[in-house]
CSV table of C-alpha atoms in Angstrom, one decimal:
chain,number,residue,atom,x,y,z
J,382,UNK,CA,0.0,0.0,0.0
J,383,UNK,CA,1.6,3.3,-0.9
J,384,UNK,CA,1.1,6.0,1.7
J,385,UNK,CA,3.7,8.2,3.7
J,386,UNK,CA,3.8,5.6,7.0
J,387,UNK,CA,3.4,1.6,7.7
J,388,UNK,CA,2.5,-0.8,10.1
J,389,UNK,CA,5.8,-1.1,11.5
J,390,UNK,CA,6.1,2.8,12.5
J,391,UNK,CA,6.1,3.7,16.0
J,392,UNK,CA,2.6,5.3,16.5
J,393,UNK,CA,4.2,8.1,18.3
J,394,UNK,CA,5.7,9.3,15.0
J,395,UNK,CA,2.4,9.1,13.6
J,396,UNK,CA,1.2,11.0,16.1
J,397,UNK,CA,3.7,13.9,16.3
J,398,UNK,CA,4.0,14.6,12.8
J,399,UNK,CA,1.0,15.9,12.6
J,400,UNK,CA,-1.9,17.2,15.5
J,401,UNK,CA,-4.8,16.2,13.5
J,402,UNK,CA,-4.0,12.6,14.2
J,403,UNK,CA,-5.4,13.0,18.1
J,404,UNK,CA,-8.5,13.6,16.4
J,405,UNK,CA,-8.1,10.7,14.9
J,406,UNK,CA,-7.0,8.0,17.1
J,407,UNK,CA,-9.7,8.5,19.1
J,408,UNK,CA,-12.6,8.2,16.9
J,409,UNK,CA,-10.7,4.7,15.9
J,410,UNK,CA,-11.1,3.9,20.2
J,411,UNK,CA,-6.9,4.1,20.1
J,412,UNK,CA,-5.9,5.7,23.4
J,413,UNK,CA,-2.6,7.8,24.3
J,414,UNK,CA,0.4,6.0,26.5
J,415,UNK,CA,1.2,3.4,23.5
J,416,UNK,CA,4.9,4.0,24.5
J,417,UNK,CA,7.2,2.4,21.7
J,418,UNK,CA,4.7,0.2,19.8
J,419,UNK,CA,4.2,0.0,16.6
J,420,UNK,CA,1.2,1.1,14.5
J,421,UNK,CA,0.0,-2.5,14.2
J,422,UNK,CA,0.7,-3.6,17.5
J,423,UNK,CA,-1.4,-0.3,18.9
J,424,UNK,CA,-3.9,-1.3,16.6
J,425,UNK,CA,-4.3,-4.8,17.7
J,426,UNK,CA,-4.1,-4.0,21.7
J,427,UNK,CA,-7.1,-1.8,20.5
J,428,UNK,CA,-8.9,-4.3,18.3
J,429,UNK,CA,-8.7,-1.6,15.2
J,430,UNK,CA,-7.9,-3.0,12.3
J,431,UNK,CA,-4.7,-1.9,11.0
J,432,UNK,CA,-5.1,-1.5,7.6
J,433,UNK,CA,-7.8,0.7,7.9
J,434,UNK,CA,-6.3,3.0,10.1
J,435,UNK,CA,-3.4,3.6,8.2
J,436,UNK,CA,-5.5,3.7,5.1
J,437,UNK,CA,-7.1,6.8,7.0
J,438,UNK,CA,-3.6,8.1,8.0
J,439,UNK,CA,-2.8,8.4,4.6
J,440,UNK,CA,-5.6,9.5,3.1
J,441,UNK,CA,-5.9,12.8,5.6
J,442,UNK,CA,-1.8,13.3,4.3
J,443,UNK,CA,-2.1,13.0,0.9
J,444,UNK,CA,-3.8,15.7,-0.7
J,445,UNK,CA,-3.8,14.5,-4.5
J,446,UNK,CA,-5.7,11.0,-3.3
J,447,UNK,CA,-4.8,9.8,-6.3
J,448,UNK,CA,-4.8,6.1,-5.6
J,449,UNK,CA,-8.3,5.8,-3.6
J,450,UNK,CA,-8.9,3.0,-5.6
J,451,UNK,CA,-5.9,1.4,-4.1
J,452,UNK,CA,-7.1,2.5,-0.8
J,453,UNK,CA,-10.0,1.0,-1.0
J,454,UNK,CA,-8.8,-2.5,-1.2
J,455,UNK,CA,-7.2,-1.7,2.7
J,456,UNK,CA,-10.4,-0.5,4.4
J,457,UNK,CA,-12.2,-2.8,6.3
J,458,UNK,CA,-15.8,-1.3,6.1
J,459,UNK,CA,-17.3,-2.1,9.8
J,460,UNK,CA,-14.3,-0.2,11.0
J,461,UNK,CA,-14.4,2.6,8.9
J,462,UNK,CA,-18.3,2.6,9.7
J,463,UNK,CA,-17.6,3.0,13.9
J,464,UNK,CA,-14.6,5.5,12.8
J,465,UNK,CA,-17.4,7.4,10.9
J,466,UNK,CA,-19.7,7.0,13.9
J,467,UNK,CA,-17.5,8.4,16.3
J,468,UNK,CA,-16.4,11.0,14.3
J,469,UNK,CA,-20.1,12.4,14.0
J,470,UNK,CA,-20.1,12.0,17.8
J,471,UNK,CA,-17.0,13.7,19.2
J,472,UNK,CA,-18.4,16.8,16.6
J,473,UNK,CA,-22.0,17.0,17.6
J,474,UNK,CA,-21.1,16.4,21.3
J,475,UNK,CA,-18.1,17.5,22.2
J,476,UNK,CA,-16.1,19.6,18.9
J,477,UNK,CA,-19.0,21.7,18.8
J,478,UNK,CA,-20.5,22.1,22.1
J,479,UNK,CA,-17.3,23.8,23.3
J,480,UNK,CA,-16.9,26.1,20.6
J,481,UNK,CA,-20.3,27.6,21.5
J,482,UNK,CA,-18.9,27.4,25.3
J,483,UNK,CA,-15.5,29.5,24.4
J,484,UNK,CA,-17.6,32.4,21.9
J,485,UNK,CA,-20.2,33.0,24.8
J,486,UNK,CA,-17.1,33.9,27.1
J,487,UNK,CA,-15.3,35.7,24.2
J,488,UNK,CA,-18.3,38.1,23.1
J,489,UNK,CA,-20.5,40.2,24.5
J,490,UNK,CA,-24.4,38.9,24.9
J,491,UNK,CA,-25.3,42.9,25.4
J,492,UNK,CA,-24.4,43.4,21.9
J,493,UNK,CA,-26.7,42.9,18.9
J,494,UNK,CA,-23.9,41.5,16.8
J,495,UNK,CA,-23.3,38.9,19.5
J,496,UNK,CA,-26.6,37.6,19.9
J,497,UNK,CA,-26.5,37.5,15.7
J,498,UNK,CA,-23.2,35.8,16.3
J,499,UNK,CA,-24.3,33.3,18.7
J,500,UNK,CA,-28.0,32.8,16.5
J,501,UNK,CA,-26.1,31.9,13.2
J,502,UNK,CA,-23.3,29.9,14.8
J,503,UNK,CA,-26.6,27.5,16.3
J,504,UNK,CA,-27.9,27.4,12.9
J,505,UNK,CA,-24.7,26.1,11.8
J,506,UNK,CA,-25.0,23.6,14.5
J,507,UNK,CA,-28.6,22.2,13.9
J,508,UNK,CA,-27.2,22.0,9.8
J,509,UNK,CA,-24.6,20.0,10.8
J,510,UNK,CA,-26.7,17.3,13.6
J,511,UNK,CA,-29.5,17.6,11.0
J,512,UNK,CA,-27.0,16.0,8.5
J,513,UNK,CA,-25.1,13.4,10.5
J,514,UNK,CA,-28.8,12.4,12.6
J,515,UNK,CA,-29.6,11.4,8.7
J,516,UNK,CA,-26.2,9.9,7.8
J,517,UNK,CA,-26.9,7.6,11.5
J,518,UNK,CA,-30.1,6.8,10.6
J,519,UNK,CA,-30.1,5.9,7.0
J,520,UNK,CA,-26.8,5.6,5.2
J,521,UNK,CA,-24.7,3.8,8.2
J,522,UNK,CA,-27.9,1.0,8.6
J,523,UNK,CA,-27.8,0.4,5.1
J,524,UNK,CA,-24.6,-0.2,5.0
J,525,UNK,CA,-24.8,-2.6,7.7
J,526,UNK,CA,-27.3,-4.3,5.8
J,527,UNK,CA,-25.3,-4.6,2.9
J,528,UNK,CA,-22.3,-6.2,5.1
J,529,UNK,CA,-25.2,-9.2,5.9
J,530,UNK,CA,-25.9,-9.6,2.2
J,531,UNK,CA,-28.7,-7.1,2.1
J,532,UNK,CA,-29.8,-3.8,0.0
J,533,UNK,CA,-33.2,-3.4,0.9
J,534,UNK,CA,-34.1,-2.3,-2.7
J,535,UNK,CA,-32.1,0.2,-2.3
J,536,UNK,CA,-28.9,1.9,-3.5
J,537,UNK,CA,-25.9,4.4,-1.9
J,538,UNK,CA,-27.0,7.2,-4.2
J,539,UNK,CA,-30.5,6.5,-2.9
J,540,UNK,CA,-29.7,8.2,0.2
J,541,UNK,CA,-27.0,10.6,-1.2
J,542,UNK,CA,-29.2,12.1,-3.1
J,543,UNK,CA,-31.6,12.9,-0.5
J,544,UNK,CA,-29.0,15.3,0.8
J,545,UNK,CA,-27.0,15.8,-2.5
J,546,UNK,CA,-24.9,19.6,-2.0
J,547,UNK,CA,-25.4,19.2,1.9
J,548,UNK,CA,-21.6,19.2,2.7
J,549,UNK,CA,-21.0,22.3,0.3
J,550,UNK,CA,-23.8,24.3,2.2
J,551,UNK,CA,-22.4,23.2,5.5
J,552,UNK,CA,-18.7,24.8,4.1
J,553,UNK,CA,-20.5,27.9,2.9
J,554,UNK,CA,-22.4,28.5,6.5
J,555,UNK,CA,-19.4,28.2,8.7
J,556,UNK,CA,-17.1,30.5,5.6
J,557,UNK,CA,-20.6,33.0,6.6
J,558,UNK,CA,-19.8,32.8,10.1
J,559,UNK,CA,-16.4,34.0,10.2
J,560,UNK,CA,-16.2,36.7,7.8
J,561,UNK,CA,-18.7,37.7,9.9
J,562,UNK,CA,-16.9,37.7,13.5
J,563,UNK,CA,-13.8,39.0,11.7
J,564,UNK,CA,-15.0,42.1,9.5
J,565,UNK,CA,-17.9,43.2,12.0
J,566,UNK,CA,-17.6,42.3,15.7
J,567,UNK,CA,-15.9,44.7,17.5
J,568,UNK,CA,-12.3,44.5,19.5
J,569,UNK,CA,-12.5,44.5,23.0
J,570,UNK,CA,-11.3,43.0,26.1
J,571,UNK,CA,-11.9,39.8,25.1
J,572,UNK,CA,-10.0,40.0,22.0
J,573,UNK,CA,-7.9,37.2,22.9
J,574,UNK,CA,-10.6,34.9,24.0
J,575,UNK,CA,-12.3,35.9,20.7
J,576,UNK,CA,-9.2,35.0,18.5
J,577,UNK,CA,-8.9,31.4,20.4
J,578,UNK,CA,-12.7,30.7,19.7
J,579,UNK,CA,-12.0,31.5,16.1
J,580,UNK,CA,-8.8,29.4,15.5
J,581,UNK,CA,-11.0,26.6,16.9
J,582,UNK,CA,-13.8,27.7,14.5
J,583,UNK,CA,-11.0,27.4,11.4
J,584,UNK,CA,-9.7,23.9,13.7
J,585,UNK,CA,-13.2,22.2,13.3
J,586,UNK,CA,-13.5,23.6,10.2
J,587,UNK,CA,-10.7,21.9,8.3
J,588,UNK,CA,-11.3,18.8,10.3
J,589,UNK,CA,-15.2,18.9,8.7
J,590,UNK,CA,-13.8,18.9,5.4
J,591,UNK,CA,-11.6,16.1,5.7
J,592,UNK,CA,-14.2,14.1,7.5
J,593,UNK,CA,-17.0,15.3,4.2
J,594,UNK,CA,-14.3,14.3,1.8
J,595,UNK,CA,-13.4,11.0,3.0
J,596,UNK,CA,-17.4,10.3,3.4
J,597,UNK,CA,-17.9,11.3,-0.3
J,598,UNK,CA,-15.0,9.4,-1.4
J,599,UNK,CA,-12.9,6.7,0.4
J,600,UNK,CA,-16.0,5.5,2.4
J,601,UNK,CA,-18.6,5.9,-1.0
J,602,UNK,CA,-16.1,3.8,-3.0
J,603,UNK,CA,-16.0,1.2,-0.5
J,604,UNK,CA,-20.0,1.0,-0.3
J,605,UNK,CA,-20.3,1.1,-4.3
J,606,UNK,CA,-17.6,-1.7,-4.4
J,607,UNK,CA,-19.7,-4.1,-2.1
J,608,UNK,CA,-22.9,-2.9,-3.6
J,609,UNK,CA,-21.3,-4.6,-6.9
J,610,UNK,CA,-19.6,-7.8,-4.8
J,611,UNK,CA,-23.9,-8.4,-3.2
J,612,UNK,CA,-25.3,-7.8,-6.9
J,613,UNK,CA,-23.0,-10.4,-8.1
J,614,UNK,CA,-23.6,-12.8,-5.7
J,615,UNK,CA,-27.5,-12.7,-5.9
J,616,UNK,CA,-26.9,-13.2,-9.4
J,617,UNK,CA,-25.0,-16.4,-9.0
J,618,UNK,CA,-27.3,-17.7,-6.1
J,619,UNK,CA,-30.7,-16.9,-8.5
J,620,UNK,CA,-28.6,-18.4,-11.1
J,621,UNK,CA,-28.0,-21.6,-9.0
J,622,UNK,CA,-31.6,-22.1,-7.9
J,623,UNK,CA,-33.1,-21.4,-11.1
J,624,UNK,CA,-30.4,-24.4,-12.2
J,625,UNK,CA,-31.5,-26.8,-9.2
J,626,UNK,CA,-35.0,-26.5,-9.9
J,627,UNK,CA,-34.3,-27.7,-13.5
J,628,UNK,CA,-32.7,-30.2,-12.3
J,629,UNK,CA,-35.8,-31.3,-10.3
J,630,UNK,CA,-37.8,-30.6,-13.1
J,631,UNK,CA,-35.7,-33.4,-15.7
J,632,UNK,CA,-35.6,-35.5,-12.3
J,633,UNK,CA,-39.4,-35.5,-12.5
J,634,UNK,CA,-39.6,-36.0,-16.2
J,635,UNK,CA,-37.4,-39.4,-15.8
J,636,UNK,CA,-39.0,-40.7,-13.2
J,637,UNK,CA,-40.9,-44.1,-13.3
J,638,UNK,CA,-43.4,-43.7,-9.8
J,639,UNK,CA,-43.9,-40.4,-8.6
J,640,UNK,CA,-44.5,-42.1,-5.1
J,641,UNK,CA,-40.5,-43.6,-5.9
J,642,UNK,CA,-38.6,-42.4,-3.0
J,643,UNK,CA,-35.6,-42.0,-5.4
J,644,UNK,CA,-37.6,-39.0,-7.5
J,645,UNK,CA,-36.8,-36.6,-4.7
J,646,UNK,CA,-33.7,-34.2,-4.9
J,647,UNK,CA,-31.2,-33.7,-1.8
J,648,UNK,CA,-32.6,-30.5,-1.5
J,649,UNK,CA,-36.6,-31.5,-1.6
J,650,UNK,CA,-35.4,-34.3,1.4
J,651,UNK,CA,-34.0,-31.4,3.2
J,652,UNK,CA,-36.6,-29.7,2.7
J,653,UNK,CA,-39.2,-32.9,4.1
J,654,UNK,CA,-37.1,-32.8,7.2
J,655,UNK,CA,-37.4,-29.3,8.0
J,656,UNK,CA,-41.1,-29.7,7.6
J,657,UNK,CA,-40.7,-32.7,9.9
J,658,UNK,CA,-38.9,-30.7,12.7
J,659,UNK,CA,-42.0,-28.2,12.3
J,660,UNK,CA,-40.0,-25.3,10.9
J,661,UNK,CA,-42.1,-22.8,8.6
J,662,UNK,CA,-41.4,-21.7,5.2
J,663,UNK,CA,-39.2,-18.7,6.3
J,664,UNK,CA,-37.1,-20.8,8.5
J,665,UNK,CA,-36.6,-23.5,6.1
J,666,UNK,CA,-35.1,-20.6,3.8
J,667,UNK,CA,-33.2,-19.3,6.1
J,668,UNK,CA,-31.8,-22.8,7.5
J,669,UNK,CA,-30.8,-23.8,3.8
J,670,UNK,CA,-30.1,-20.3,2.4
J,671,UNK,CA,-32.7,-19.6,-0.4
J,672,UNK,CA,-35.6,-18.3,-0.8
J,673,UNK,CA,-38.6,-18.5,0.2
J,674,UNK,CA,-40.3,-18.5,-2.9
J,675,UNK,CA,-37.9,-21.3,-3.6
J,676,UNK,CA,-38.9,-23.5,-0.8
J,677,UNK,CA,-42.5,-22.9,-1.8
J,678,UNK,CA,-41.7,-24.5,-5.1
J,679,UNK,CA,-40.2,-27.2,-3.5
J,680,UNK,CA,-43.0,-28.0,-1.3
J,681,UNK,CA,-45.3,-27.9,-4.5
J,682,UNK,CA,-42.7,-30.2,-6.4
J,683,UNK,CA,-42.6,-32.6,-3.2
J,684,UNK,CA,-46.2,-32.8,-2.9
J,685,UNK,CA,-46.4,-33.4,-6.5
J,686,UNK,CA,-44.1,-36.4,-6.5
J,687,UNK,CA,-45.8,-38.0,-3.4
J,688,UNK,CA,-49.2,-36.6,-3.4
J,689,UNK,CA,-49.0,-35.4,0.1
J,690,UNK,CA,-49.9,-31.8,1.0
J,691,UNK,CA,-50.3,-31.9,4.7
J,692,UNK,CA,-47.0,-31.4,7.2
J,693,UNK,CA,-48.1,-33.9,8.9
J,694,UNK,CA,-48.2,-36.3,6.4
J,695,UNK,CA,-44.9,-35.3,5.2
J,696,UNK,CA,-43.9,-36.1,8.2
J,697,UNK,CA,-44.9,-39.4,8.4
J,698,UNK,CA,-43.3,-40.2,5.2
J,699,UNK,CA,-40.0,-38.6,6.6
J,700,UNK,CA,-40.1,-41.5,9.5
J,701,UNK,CA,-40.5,-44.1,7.4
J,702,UNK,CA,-38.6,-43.3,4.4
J,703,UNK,CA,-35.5,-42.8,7.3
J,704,UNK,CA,-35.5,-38.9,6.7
J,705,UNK,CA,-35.5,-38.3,9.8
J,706,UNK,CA,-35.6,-39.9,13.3
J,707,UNK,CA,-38.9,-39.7,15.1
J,708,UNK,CA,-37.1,-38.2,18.2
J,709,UNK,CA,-36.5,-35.1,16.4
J,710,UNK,CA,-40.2,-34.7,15.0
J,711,UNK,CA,-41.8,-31.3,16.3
J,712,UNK,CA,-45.0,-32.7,17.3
């Protein structure tokens, strides 16, 4: 993997190179006193995966990002999903919080311009919890989904779209805010205090950027890329059903007794003995990993061959064909 440092680094280098990387390590859970260790041993005394957080390292260090493609073969997504979490966290309860603390010290609540102050900087806020409550409540669980196989019926641009231009007008507010404190609030004995607030305002404001830019990039990327791995493998498992139920289907076709034990497939047998055990459809699909309109076919197949509808007939055919042992009937 190309990138400026490697597993074998001593974290503290990581760390004093550059600030931002504070930031960072504690969104990943990584805490300070690692001593002489390494980036990967830090990571796995943490239970981060390594990878990823170097992957992240490098990303925030290299400007150009010219190999996120490459990136996105080290990211493992669950842990760029809880370094995402936290990182909407430590801003919406902590980054931000305190920067509203340090400007009601810093200015004057007297003043009109203050109060404007303090009014737009809460707008800015509620922009910025209004986007990350939707991020929380609809991108990261359908991502989770997706890790389990799952889309839902839906896509990443799906939700994207809902709040396409979101991280620009975000940038544009906070740009608002201080032109605002620095062109028309007036110097006073709190200049100092004032300066501080704002240096945290351009602090949080750089550290938004990254954290919009890796979201619309490193993190999209690595959601599109599954989306594609999930399509293809619901392909190949339609593909593979629709193959097995031909196969039943030219079973049935050469069979001489449709009451033959021998016309049934491995899978419609399975199938028997799940019925036996008193599973429903959903289970059954579940338990053998198809679907359920799948089983449903099966059953009609099964019932087909043996003329025998009812579970509990199927079930008595199970005992006595040996498909399975009457101790583990459901009765």
């Amino acid at each position: 993997m190309t990138g400026r440092y490697h597993e074998t680094d001593p974290m503290s280098d990581v760390i004093s190179d550059d600030y931002r990387m504070l930031q960072m390590i504690s969104r990943f859970g990584i805490t300070l006193g690692f001593g002489d260790q390494t980036v990967a041993e830090t990571c796995k005394k943490a239970g981060v995966d390594a990878p990823t957080f170097l992957t992240v390292v490098n990303f925030l260090k290299d400007t150009n990002h010219a190999h996120i493609t490459e990136m996105v073969e080290h990211i493992d997504l669950p842990t760029m999903l809880r370094y995402l979490r936290n990182s909407h966290t430590y801003f919406t309860d902590y980054r931000l919080p305190a920067i509203r603390r340090k400007l009601l010290q810093a200015i004057d609540m007297r003043s009109q311009i203050a109060v404007l102050i303090v009014k737009f900087y809460d707008e800015y806020v509620a922009e910025v919890s209004r986007h990350m409550e939707y991020e929380n409540a609809n991108v990261h669980p359908y991502v989770e989904g997706l890790l389990q196989g799952q889309t839902g019926g839906h896509r990443l641009a799906d939700f994207t779209s809902q709040h396409e231009g979101s991280h620009n007008s975000i940038d544009r507010s906070l740009s608002e805010l201080k032109s605002i404190i620095i062109k028309y609030y007036p110097n006073d004995q709190n200049a100092a205090l004032l300066s501080d607030a704002l240096m945290d305002i351009y602090m949080v404001e750089e550290d938004f950027l990254n954290h919009c830019h890796m979201e619309d990039t490193l993190f999209s990327q690595c959601v599109r890329q599954l989306e594609q791995e999930v399509a293809e493998s619901e392909e190949r498992r339609v593909k593979s059903e629709e193959s097995e139920l031909q196969m039943d289907s030219d079973t049935r076709a050469a069979a001489n007794s449709p009451l033959s034990d021998n016309t049934l497939s491995d899978r419609e047998r399975e199938v028997i003995r799940l019925v036996a055990m008193g599973l429903a459809n959903k289970e059954i699909a579940e338990r053998m990993f198809i679907s359920v309109n799948t089983v449903m076919t099966h059953r009609r197949n099964i019932s087909r061959k043996l003329d025998i509808h009812a579970a509990a007939g199927l079930t008595i055919y199970a005992i006595v064909n040996g498909i399975i042992n009457v101790e583990d009937v459901k009765l």
